[in-house]
Coordinates of C-alpha atoms in Angstrom, one line a residue:
F1 CA -10.6 -17.9 -6.4
P2 CA -13.1 -18.3 -3.6
Y3 CA -12.9 -15.8 -0.8
N4 CA -11.1 -17.2 2.3
N5 CA -13.8 -17.0 5.0
K6 CA -11.3 -18.3 7.6
M7 CA -9.1 -15.2 7.3
S8 CA -9.0 -13.8 10.9
T9 CA -9.9 -10.2 11.5
D10 CA -6.7 -9.8 13.5
K11 CA -4.7 -10.3 10.2
V12 CA -6.8 -7.6 8.5
K13 CA -6.2 -5.4 11.5
D14 CA -2.4 -5.9 11.3
E15 CA -2.4 -5.0 7.7
E16 CA -4.0 -1.7 8.4
A17 CA -1.5 -0.9 11.1
E18 CA 1.3 -0.7 8.5
P19 CA 1.2 2.7 6.8
F20 CA 0.7 2.6 3.1
L21 CA 3.7 4.8 2.3
Q22 CA 6.0 3.5 5.0
V23 CA 9.3 1.9 3.8
T24 CA 10.0 -0.9 6.3
T25 CA 13.4 -2.3 7.0
T26 CA 14.7 -4.9 9.3
T27 CA 17.7 -4.0 11.4
P28 CA 19.5 -5.7 14.3
E29 CA 19.9 -4.2 17.7
N30 CA 23.0 -2.3 16.5
P31 CA 22.2 -1.4 12.9
D32 CA 25.7 0.1 12.2
T33 CA 27.9 -2.9 13.0
T34 CA 27.9 -6.6 12.9
T35 CA 30.0 -9.1 14.9
S36 CA 32.1 -11.8 13.3
N37 CA 34.8 -13.7 15.3
N38 CA 34.6 -11.0 18.0
T39 CA 35.5 -8.4 15.4
M40 CA 33.3 -5.4 14.8
M41 CA 32.7 -5.0 11.1
P42 CA 30.7 -2.2 9.5
R43 CA 27.3 -3.3 8.3
K44 CA 25.7 -2.1 5.1
P45 CA 22.4 -0.3 5.6
P46 CA 19.5 -2.6 4.7
K47 CA 17.6 -1.9 1.5
P48 CA 14.0 -0.9 1.6
E49 CA 11.5 -3.5 0.5
P50 CA 10.5 -3.0 -3.1
T51 CA 6.8 -3.7 -2.3
N52 CA 6.6 -0.5 -0.2
F53 CA 8.1 1.4 -3.1
W54 CA 5.3 0.2 -5.4
N55 CA 2.8 1.1 -2.7
T56 CA 4.0 4.7 -2.8
V57 CA 3.9 4.7 -6.6
A58 CA 0.3 3.3 -6.6
F59 CA -0.8 6.0 -4.1
V60 CA 0.7 8.9 -6.1
T61 CA -0.5 7.4 -9.4
L62 CA -4.1 7.0 -8.0
T63 CA -4.0 10.7 -6.9
V64 CA -3.0 11.9 -10.4
Q65 CA -5.3 9.5 -12.2
T66 CA -8.3 10.7 -10.1
A67 CA -7.6 14.3 -10.9
A68 CA -6.9 13.6 -14.6
T69 CA -10.2 11.7 -15.0
V70 CA -12.2 14.5 -13.5
L71 CA -10.5 17.2 -15.6
T72 CA -10.7 15.1 -18.8
M73 CA -14.4 14.4 -18.1
R74 CA -15.0 18.1 -17.8
Y75 CA -13.2 18.8 -21.0
S76 CA -15.2 16.1 -22.8
R77 CA -18.5 17.8 -21.8
L78 CA -17.5 21.1 -23.4
K79 CA -18.9 21.9 -26.8
P80 CA -16.5 23.4 -29.4
E81 CA -17.0 27.1 -30.1
G82 CA -19.3 27.8 -33.0
E83 CA -21.0 24.4 -32.9
T84 CA -24.7 24.6 -33.6
D85 CA -25.7 21.0 -33.2
D86 CA -28.6 20.7 -30.8
S87 CA -28.3 17.0 -30.3
P88 CA -27.5 15.9 -26.7
Q89 CA -24.0 15.1 -25.5
F90 CA -22.9 11.6 -24.9
A91 CA -24.6 9.7 -22.1
T92 CA -22.4 9.4 -19.0
T93 CA -23.9 6.0 -18.3
S94 CA -22.6 4.8 -21.7
A95 CA -19.1 5.9 -20.8
V96 CA -19.3 4.2 -17.4
A97 CA -20.7 1.0 -18.9
L98 CA -17.8 0.9 -21.4
A99 CA -15.3 1.4 -18.6
E100 CA -16.9 -1.6 -16.7
F101 CA -16.9 -3.6 -19.9
G102 CA -13.2 -2.7 -20.5
K103 CA -12.2 -3.7 -17.0
M104 CA -13.9 -7.0 -17.5
W105 CA -12.1 -7.7 -20.8
V106 CA -8.7 -6.6 -19.5
G107 CA -9.1 -9.1 -16.8
I108 CA -10.2 -11.8 -19.2
I109 CA -7.2 -11.3 -21.4
V110 CA -4.7 -11.3 -18.5
L111 CA -6.3 -14.3 -16.8
S112 CA -6.3 -16.2 -20.1
Y113 CA -2.6 -15.5 -20.6
E114 CA -1.9 -16.8 -17.1
I115 CA -3.9 -20.0 -17.7
Y116 CA -2.8 -20.8 -21.3
I117 CA 0.8 -19.6 -21.3
T118 CA 2.2 -19.2 -17.8
K119 CA 0.5 -22.2 -16.1
S120 CA 0.1 -24.3 -19.3
S121 CA -3.2 -25.8 -18.0
H122 CA -4.3 -29.1 -19.7
D123 CA -7.9 -28.0 -19.5
P124 CA -7.8 -24.1 -19.7
F125 CA -11.5 -23.6 -20.3
T126 CA -12.5 -25.5 -17.2
T127 CA -9.8 -23.8 -15.1
F128 CA -11.0 -20.4 -16.4
S129 CA -14.7 -21.1 -15.6
N130 CA -13.9 -22.5 -12.2
Q131 CA -12.0 -19.4 -11.2
L132 CA -14.8 -17.1 -12.2
F133 CA -17.9 -19.2 -11.5
G134 CA -16.7 -22.0 -9.3
D135 CA -18.0 -20.5 -6.1
L136 CA -21.4 -19.0 -6.6
K137 CA -21.5 -17.4 -3.2
T138 CA -18.2 -15.6 -3.7
L139 CA -19.4 -14.5 -7.2
L140 CA -22.6 -13.0 -5.9
K141 CA -20.7 -11.1 -3.3
M142 CA -19.2 -8.9 -6.0
A143 CA -22.8 -7.9 -7.0
V144 CA -23.1 -6.1 -3.6
P145 CA -20.6 -3.2 -4.4
A146 CA -21.9 -2.9 -8.0
C147 CA -25.5 -2.5 -6.8
T148 CA -24.4 -0.2 -4.0
Y149 CA -22.5 2.1 -6.3
S150 CA -25.5 2.3 -8.6
V151 CA -27.7 3.3 -5.7
Q152 CA -25.1 5.8 -4.6
N153 CA -25.0 7.5 -8.0
N154 CA -28.8 7.9 -8.0
L155 CA -28.7 9.4 -4.5
L156 CA -26.1 11.9 -5.5
F157 CA -28.0 12.9 -8.6
M158 CA -31.1 13.5 -6.4
A159 CA -29.1 15.4 -3.8
L160 CA -27.6 17.7 -6.4
H161 CA -31.1 18.6 -7.5
H162 CA -32.3 19.6 -4.0
L163 CA -29.1 21.1 -2.6
D164 CA -26.8 23.9 -3.7
S165 CA -23.3 22.8 -4.6
S166 CA -21.6 24.2 -1.6
L167 CA -23.8 22.4 1.0
Y168 CA -23.5 19.2 -1.1
Q169 CA -19.7 19.3 -1.2
I170 CA -19.5 19.9 2.6
T171 CA -21.9 17.2 3.5
Y172 CA -20.5 14.6 1.1
Q173 CA -17.0 14.9 2.7
L174 CA -18.4 13.0 5.7
K175 CA -17.9 9.8 3.6
I176 CA -14.4 9.3 5.1
F177 CA -16.0 9.0 8.6
T178 CA -18.6 6.4 7.3
A179 CA -15.7 4.5 5.7
A180 CA -13.8 4.5 9.0
L181 CA -16.9 3.3 10.9
F182 CA -17.6 0.5 8.5
A183 CA -14.0 -0.5 8.7
I184 CA -14.4 -0.8 12.5
F185 CA -17.5 -3.0 12.2
L186 CA -16.6 -5.1 9.2
L187 CA -12.8 -5.4 9.5
N188 CA -12.4 -5.0 13.3
R189 CA -10.1 -2.0 12.9
S190 CA -9.3 0.7 15.4
Y191 CA -8.0 4.2 14.9
T192 CA -6.2 6.5 17.3
R193 CA -7.6 9.9 18.2
Y194 CA -4.9 11.5 16.0
Q195 CA -6.1 9.5 13.0
W196 CA -9.7 10.6 13.7
L197 CA -8.3 14.2 13.7
S198 CA -6.6 13.5 10.3
F199 CA -10.0 12.4 9.0
G200 CA -11.6 15.6 10.1
L201 CA -8.8 17.7 8.6
L202 CA -9.1 15.9 5.3
A203 CA -12.9 16.4 5.2
I204 CA -12.7 20.1 6.1
G205 CA -9.7 20.7 3.7
A206 CA -11.4 19.0 0.7
S207 CA -14.6 21.0 1.4
L208 CA -12.8 24.3 1.5
A209 CA -10.8 23.5 -1.6
N210 CA -14.0 22.8 -3.5
L211 CA -15.8 25.8 -2.1
S212 CA -12.9 28.1 -3.0
M213 CA -13.6 27.4 -6.7
Q214 CA -17.4 27.5 -6.5
Q215 CA -17.5 30.8 -4.5
A216 CA -15.2 32.5 -6.9
A217 CA -17.4 31.4 -9.8
S218 CA -20.6 32.5 -8.0
K219 CA -19.2 36.0 -7.4
K220 CA -18.0 36.4 -10.9
H221 CA -21.2 35.3 -12.6
D222 CA -23.6 36.3 -9.8
I223 CA -25.1 32.9 -9.8
T224 CA -28.4 32.4 -7.9
E225 CA -30.1 29.0 -7.5
E226 CA -33.8 29.1 -6.8
D227 CA -36.2 26.3 -7.6
D228 CA -39.6 25.7 -6.1
T229 CA -39.2 21.9 -6.5
R230 CA -36.1 21.8 -4.3
N231 CA -36.3 20.4 -0.7
Q232 CA -33.3 20.8 1.4
Y233 CA -34.3 18.0 3.9
I234 CA -34.6 15.5 1.0
G235 CA -31.2 16.7 -0.4
I236 CA -29.4 16.3 2.9
T237 CA -31.0 12.9 3.5
C238 CA -29.9 11.7 0.1
V239 CA -26.3 12.9 0.5
L240 CA -26.0 11.3 4.0
L241 CA -27.3 8.0 2.6
A242 CA -24.8 8.4 -0.3
T243 CA -21.9 8.8 2.3
C244 CA -23.1 5.6 3.9
T245 CA -23.2 3.6 0.6
S246 CA -19.8 5.0 -0.3
G247 CA -18.2 3.9 2.9
F248 CA -19.9 0.5 2.9
A249 CA -19.1 -0.3 -0.7
G250 CA -15.5 0.7 -0.3
V251 CA -14.9 -1.3 2.8
F252 CA -16.9 -4.3 1.5
M253 CA -14.7 -4.3 -1.7
E254 CA -11.6 -4.1 0.5
K255 CA -12.7 -7.1 2.5
Q256 CA -13.2 -9.2 -0.7
L257 CA -9.9 -8.1 -2.2
K258 CA -7.9 -8.9 1.0
G259 CA -8.8 -12.5 0.7
A260 CA -8.5 -12.7 -3.1
A261 CA -5.6 -14.4 -4.8
S262 CA -6.1 -12.6 -8.1
L263 CA -7.2 -9.0 -8.7
Y264 CA -8.1 -9.8 -12.2
V265 CA -10.7 -12.4 -11.2
K266 CA -12.4 -9.9 -8.9
N267 CA -12.4 -7.2 -11.5
I268 CA -13.9 -9.5 -14.1
Q269 CA -16.7 -10.4 -11.7
L270 CA -17.2 -6.7 -10.6
G271 CA -17.1 -5.6 -14.3
M272 CA -19.9 -8.0 -15.2
F273 CA -22.3 -6.8 -12.5
G274 CA -21.2 -3.2 -12.9
F275 CA -22.0 -3.3 -16.7
L276 CA -25.5 -4.7 -16.0
M277 CA -26.1 -2.0 -13.3
C278 CA -25.0 0.7 -15.7
I279 CA -27.7 -0.4 -18.2
V280 CA -30.3 -0.3 -15.4
N281 CA -29.0 3.1 -14.3
S282 CA -29.3 4.5 -17.8
V283 CA -33.0 3.6 -17.7
I284 CA -33.5 5.2 -14.3
T285 CA -31.7 8.5 -15.2
G286 CA -33.4 8.8 -18.6
D287 CA -30.2 8.3 -20.7
M288 CA -31.6 5.2 -22.4
K289 CA -34.8 7.1 -23.5
E290 CA -33.3 10.5 -24.3
V291 CA -29.8 9.6 -25.8
I292 CA -29.1 5.9 -26.3
I293 CA -32.2 4.7 -28.1
P294 CA -32.7 7.8 -30.4
Y295 CA -29.0 8.5 -31.2
G296 CA -27.1 5.3 -30.4
F297 CA -25.0 4.0 -27.6
L298 CA -21.8 5.8 -28.7
H299 CA -23.5 9.0 -29.7
G300 CA -21.3 12.1 -29.0
F301 CA -18.2 10.1 -28.2
T302 CA -15.0 12.0 -29.0
T303 CA -11.3 11.4 -28.4
S304 CA -11.5 12.9 -24.9
T305 CA -14.4 10.6 -24.1
W306 CA -12.4 7.6 -25.0
I307 CA -9.6 8.9 -22.9
V308 CA -12.0 9.1 -19.9
V309 CA -13.0 5.5 -20.5
A310 CA -9.4 4.4 -20.6
L311 CA -8.6 6.3 -17.4
N312 CA -11.5 4.7 -15.7
I313 CA -10.4 1.2 -16.7
F314 CA -6.9 1.9 -15.5
G315 CA -8.2 3.5 -12.3
G316 CA -10.4 0.5 -11.6
Y317 CA -7.3 -1.8 -11.3
L318 CA -5.4 0.9 -9.5
V319 CA -8.1 1.2 -6.8
A320 CA -8.2 -2.6 -6.5
F321 CA -4.5 -2.7 -5.9
V322 CA -4.7 0.1 -3.2
L323 CA -7.6 -1.6 -1.5
K324 CA -5.8 -5.0 -1.4
R325 CA -2.5 -3.6 -0.3
A326 CA -3.7 -0.8 2.0
S327 CA -7.2 0.3 2.8
N328 CA -10.3 2.3 1.8
I329 CA -9.1 5.1 4.0
V330 CA -5.9 5.4 2.0
K331 CA -8.0 5.7 -1.1
S332 CA -9.9 8.5 0.5
F333 CA -6.7 10.4 1.2
A334 CA -5.7 10.0 -2.4
A335 CA -9.0 11.4 -3.4
G336 CA -8.5 14.4 -1.0
L337 CA -5.1 15.2 -2.5
A338 CA -6.7 14.9 -6.0
V339 CA -9.1 17.7 -5.1
I340 CA -6.0 20.0 -4.9
L341 CA -4.8 19.0 -8.3
I342 CA -8.3 19.4 -9.7
V343 CA -8.6 23.0 -8.5
L344 CA -5.2 23.8 -9.9
G345 CA -5.9 22.0 -13.1
S346 CA -9.2 23.8 -13.6
Y347 CA -7.4 27.1 -13.2
V348 CA -4.7 26.2 -15.7
F349 CA -6.8 24.5 -18.4
F350 CA -10.2 26.1 -18.0
G351 CA -9.5 29.5 -16.4
T352 CA -11.6 28.6 -13.4
E353 CA -10.7 31.1 -10.6
F354 CA -10.4 30.2 -6.9
N355 CA -10.0 32.4 -3.8
S356 CA -7.7 32.3 -0.8
I357 CA -9.8 29.6 0.9
F358 CA -8.1 27.1 -1.4
Y359 CA -4.8 27.6 0.3
V360 CA -6.3 26.9 3.7
G361 CA -8.0 23.8 2.4
A362 CA -4.9 22.5 0.7
A363 CA -2.9 23.0 3.9
L364 CA -5.5 21.0 5.9
V365 CA -5.5 18.2 3.4
L366 CA -1.7 17.9 3.5
L367 CA -1.6 18.2 7.3
G368 CA -4.3 15.5 7.6
N369 CA -2.3 13.2 5.3
A370 CA 0.9 13.8 7.2
I371 CA -0.8 13.0 10.6
Y372 CA -2.3 9.8 9.3
Q373 CA 0.9 8.5 7.9
R374 CA 2.9 9.5 11.1
E375 CA 0.4 7.7 13.3
G376 CA 0.6 4.6 11.1
M377 CA 4.4 4.6 11.3
K378 CA 4.4 4.4 15.1
P379 CA 5.4 0.9 16.4
K380 CA 2.5 -1.1 17.9
P381 CA 2.7 -1.4 21.7
T382 CA 3.9 -4.7 23.0
P383 CA 1.6 -6.0 25.8
K384 CA 3.2 -6.7 29.1
P385 CA 3.6 -10.4 30.3
G386 CA 0.5 -11.5 32.2
S387 CA -1.6 -8.6 31.0
G388 CA -3.8 -10.8 28.9
G389 CA -3.0 -8.9 25.7
V390 CA -2.4 -10.7 22.4

């Protein structure tokens, strides 16, 4: 479906004002009673809207899915004890490419079902092609986030080479601020000072939670990182650019999905461009030359690797749902809460220790989430007559 360019920015702004986890109800002036023939009768409490229930389910599921994907990916990179095979592990670009390919085909299957079975189209092939390729301008817009994410991955790879992991984690948490800034410019949104405070608490809390695990590992193994080829200024520049690309791509995707009638059409389009960019990225990172050509595209794939691919396919549609129904900021809060689960999961499944800083970080993440939700639940002020407000 073509993107609705006539959608007003005020509509997008109103959608943001509603908190993602809020259960809204409609009540009269006196919610406990109702009048019938001058007789006061007790009124049943209104039921919450089911859509808000599914919003909450999507938020919690996205948090768990993000943590599960990271933990499963880490497990898939571990070699079994006693294995002497010197061949390289699977190429991460192959796993990401398969996830993009899978998202595309899930969308194709569902969209075909809707056209052939549900809508009983007389010319299903034409209907299908028109929905995907009918508006070339709208189609090409989905190439923007695909290319941006590819650039972001390369920037992060370069940043990790030039920076130690602690400084990298702290700096990269600035991405929530860039997401908020792009939402202001592209979606005409506004945030209260308490919501800005919640962004800061989330960024600091996620950084501390990550650092608690890394500092404990450094003390235990006495890790030192020294490399003459590292340049801290280049590393910081790369990670700052990556925060900008992350914020822009997320908000741009949100803008496209807000005006889309079908998430499946958008995911098919995004999957096509994403798959192509993964192939390009494999050449840039060296996976094509070192792994894919010598050993094969699926070299090193295990059961855990396929689980990672499936989780990424599921996560792609889950993120699209959250972006369409809520915002990129809500997705950032889900990622922040996922950090807590990742640290705890690493301790349980891999024995990775963490120090007391983790508890401070977890508390800040939870506090930031609570403040953001509380601010979103506040009623919007009604402008006074004659004030010129809308």
